[in-house]
PDB file of C-alpha atoms (C1' of nucleotides) in Angstrom:
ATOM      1  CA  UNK A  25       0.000   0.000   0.000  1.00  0.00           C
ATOM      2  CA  UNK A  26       2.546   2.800   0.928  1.00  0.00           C
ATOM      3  CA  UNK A  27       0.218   4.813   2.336  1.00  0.00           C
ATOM      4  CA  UNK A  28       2.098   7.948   3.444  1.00  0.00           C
ATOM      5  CA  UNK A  29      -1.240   8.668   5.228  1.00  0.00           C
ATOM      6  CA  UNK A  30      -0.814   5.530   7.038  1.00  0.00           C
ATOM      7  CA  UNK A  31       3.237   6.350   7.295  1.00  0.00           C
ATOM      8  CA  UNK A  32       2.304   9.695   9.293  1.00  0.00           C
ATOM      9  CA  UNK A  33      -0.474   8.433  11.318  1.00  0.00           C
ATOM     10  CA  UNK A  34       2.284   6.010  12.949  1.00  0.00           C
ATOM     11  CA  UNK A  35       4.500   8.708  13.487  1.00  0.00           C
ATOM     12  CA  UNK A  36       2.100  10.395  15.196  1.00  0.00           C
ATOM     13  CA  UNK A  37       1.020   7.529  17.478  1.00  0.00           C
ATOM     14  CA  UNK A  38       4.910   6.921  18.228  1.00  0.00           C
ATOM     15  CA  UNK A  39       5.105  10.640  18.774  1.00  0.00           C
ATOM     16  CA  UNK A  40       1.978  10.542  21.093  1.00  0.00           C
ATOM     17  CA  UNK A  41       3.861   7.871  23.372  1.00  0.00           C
ATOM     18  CA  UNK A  42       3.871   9.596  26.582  1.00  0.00           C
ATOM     19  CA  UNK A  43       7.678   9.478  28.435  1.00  0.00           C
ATOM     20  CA  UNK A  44       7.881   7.000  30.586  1.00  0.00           C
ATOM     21  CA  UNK A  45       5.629   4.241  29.033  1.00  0.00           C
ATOM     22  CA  UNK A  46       6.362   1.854  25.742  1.00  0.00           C
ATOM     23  CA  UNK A  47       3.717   0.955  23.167  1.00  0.00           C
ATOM     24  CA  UNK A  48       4.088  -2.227  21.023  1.00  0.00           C
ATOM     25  CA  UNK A  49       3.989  -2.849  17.643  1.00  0.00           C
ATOM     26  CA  UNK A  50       0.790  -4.309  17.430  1.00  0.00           C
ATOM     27  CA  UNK A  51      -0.485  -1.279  19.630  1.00  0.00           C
ATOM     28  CA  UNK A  52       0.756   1.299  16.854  1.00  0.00           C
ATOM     29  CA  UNK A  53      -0.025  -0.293  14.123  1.00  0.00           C
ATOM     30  CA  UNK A  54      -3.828  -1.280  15.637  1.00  0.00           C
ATOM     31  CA  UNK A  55      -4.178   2.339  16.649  1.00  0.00           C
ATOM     32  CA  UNK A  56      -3.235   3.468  13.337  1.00  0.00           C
ATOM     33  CA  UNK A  57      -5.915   1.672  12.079  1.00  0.00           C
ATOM     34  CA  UNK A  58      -4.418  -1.921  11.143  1.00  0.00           C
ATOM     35  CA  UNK A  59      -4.233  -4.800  13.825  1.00  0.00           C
ATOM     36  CA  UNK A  60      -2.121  -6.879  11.305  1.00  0.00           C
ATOM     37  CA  UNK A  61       0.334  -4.482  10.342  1.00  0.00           C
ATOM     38  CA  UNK A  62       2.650  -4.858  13.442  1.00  0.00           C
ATOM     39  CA  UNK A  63       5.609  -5.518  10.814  1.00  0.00           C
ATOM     40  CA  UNK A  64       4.428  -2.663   8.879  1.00  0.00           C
ATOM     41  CA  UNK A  65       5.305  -0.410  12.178  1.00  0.00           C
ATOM     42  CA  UNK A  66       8.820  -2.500  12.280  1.00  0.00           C
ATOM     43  CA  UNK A  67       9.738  -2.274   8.541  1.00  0.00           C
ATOM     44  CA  UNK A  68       8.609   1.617   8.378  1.00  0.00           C
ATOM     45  CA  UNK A  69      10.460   2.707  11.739  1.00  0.00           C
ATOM     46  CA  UNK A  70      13.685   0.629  10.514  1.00  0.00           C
ATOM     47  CA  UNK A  71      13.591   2.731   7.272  1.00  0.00           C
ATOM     48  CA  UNK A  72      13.372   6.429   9.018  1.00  0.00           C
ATOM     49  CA  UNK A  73      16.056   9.306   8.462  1.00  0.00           C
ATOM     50  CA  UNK A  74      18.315   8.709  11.142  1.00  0.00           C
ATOM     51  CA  UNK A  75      17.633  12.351  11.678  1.00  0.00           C
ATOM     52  CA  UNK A  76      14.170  11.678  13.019  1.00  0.00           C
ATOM     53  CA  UNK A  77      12.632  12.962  16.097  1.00  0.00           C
ATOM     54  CA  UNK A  78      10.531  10.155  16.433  1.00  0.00           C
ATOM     55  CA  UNK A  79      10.899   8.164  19.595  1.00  0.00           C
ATOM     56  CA  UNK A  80      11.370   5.210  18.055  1.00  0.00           C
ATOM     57  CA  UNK A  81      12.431   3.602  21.251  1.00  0.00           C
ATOM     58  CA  UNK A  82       9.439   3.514  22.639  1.00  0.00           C
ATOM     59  CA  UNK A  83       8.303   0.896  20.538  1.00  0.00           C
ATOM     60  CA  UNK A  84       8.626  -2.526  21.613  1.00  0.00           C
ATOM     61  CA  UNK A  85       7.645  -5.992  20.220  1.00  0.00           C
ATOM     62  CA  UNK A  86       4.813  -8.040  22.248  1.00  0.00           C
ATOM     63  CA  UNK A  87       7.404  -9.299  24.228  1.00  0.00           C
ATOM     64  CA  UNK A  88       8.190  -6.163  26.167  1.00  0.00           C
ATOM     65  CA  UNK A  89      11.662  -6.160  24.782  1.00  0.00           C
ATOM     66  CA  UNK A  90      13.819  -4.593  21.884  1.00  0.00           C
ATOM     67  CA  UNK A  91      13.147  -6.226  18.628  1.00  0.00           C
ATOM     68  CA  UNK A  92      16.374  -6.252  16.954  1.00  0.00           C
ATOM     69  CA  UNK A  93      20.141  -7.276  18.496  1.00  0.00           C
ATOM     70  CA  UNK A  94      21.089  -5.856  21.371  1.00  0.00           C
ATOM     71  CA  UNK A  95      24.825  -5.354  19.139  1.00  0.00           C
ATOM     72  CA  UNK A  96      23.154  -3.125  17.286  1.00  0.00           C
ATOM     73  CA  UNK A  97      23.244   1.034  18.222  1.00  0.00           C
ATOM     74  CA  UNK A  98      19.637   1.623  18.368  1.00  0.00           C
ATOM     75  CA  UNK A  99      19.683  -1.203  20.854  1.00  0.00           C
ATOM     76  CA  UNK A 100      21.961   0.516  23.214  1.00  0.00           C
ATOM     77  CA  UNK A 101      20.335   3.845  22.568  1.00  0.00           C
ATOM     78  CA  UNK A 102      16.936   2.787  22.969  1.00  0.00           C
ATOM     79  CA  UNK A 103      17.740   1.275  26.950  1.00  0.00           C
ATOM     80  CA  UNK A 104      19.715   4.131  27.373  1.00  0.00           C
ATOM     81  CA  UNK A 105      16.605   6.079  26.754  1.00  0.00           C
ATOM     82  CA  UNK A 106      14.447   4.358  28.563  1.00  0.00           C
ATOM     83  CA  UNK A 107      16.008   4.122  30.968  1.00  0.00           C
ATOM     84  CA  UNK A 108      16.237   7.946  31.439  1.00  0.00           C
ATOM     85  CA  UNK A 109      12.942   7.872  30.948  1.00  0.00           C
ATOM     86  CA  UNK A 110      12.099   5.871  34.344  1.00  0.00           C
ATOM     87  CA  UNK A 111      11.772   2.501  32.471  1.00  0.00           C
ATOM     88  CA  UNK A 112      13.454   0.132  34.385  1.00  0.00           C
ATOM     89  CA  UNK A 113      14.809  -2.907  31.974  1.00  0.00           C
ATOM     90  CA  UNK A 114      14.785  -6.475  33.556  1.00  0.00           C
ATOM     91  CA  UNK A 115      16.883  -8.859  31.872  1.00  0.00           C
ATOM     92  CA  UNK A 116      16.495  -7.123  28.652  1.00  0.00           C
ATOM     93  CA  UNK A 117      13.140  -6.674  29.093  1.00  0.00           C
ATOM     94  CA  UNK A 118      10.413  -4.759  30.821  1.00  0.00           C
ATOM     95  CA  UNK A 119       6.901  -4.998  32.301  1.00  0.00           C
ATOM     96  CA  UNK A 120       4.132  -4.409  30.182  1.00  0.00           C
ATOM     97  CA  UNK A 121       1.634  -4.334  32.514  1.00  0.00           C
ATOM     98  CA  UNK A 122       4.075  -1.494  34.173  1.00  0.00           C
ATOM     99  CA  UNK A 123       5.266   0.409  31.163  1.00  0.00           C
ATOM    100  CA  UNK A 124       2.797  -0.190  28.805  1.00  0.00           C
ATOM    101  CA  UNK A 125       0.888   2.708  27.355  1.00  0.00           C
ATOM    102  CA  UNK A 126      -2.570   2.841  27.816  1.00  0.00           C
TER     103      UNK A 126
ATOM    104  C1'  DT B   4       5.964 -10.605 -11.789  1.00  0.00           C
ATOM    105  C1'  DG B   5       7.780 -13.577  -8.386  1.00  0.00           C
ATOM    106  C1'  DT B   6      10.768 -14.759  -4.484  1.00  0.00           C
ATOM    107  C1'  DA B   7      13.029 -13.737  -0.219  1.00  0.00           C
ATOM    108  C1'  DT B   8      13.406 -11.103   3.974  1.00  0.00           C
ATOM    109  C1'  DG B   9      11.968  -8.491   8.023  1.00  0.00           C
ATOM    110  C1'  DA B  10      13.014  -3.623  14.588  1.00  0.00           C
ATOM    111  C1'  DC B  11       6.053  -8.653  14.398  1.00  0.00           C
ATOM    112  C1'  DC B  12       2.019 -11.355  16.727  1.00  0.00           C
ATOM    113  C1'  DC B  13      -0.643 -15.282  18.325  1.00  0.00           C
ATOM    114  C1'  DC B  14      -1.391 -20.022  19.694  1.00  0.00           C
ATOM    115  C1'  DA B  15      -0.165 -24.748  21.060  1.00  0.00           C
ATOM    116  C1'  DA B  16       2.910 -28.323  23.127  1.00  0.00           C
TER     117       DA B  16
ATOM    118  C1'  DG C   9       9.622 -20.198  30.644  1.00  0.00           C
ATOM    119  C1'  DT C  10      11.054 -22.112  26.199  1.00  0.00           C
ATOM    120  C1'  DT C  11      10.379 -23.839  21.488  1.00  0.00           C
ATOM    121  C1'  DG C  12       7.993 -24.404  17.083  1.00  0.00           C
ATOM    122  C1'  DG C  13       4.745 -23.330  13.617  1.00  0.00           C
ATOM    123  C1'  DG C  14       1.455 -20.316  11.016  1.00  0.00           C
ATOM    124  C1'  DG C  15      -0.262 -15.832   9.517  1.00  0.00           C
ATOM    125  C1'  DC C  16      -0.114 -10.907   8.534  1.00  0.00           C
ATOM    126  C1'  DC C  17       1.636  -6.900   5.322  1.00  0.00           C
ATOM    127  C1'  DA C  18       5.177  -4.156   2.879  1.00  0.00           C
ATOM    128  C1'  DT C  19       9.841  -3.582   0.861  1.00  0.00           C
ATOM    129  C1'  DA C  20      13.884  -4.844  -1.872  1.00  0.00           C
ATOM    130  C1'  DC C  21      16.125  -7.388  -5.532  1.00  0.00           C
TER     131       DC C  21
END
DNA sequence: TGTATGACCCCAA
DNA sequence: GTTGGGGCCATAC
């Protein structure tokens, strides 16, 4: 589809992600509108300007924990972030039912 | 046009 | 808690 419509409207759900709390993939992509386009939110966020403002790292898979490998920068960067942000990581991972937005 | 891959999600054993 | 399989959609080659 490449809907930019689509493209913006999950920026702006990622963007609405209040500090402090983590949404998941599924949770973007259903409030934008599509329940099934979890890996929509993944493939779209992987391909942003590394300029963005989006808070990117406040998206986390179903899991409660980063998606891709923790060797990667945006790994490091996003617990780093979250971290500051009062999201305390537990083995990698974090509490959903704590941190997860509403 | 078709195949392969991916920062995913859900369910069952 | 871990592992395996199936399904979803979009992108890249």
């Amino acid at each position: 589809m490449s809907d930019p419509a689509l493209n913006e409207m999950i920026w702006q759900i990622v963007a609405s992600i209040p500090p402090g709390k983590v949404a998941t993939y599924g949770q973007v992509a259903a409030l934008a509108g599509c329940p099934n386009h979890a890996r929509y939110v993944g493939s779209t966020l992987k391909k942003l300007p590394k300029d963005t403002t989006l808070p990117w790292h406040r998206v986390v898979n179903a899991k409660g924990e980063s998606s891709f490998p923790k060797d990667s920068d945006g790994y490091k960067r996003q617990l780093a972030r979250l971290n500051d942000e009062g999201v305390s990581f537990r083995n990698g991972k974090l509490s959903l039912s704590q941190y997860g937005w509403v």
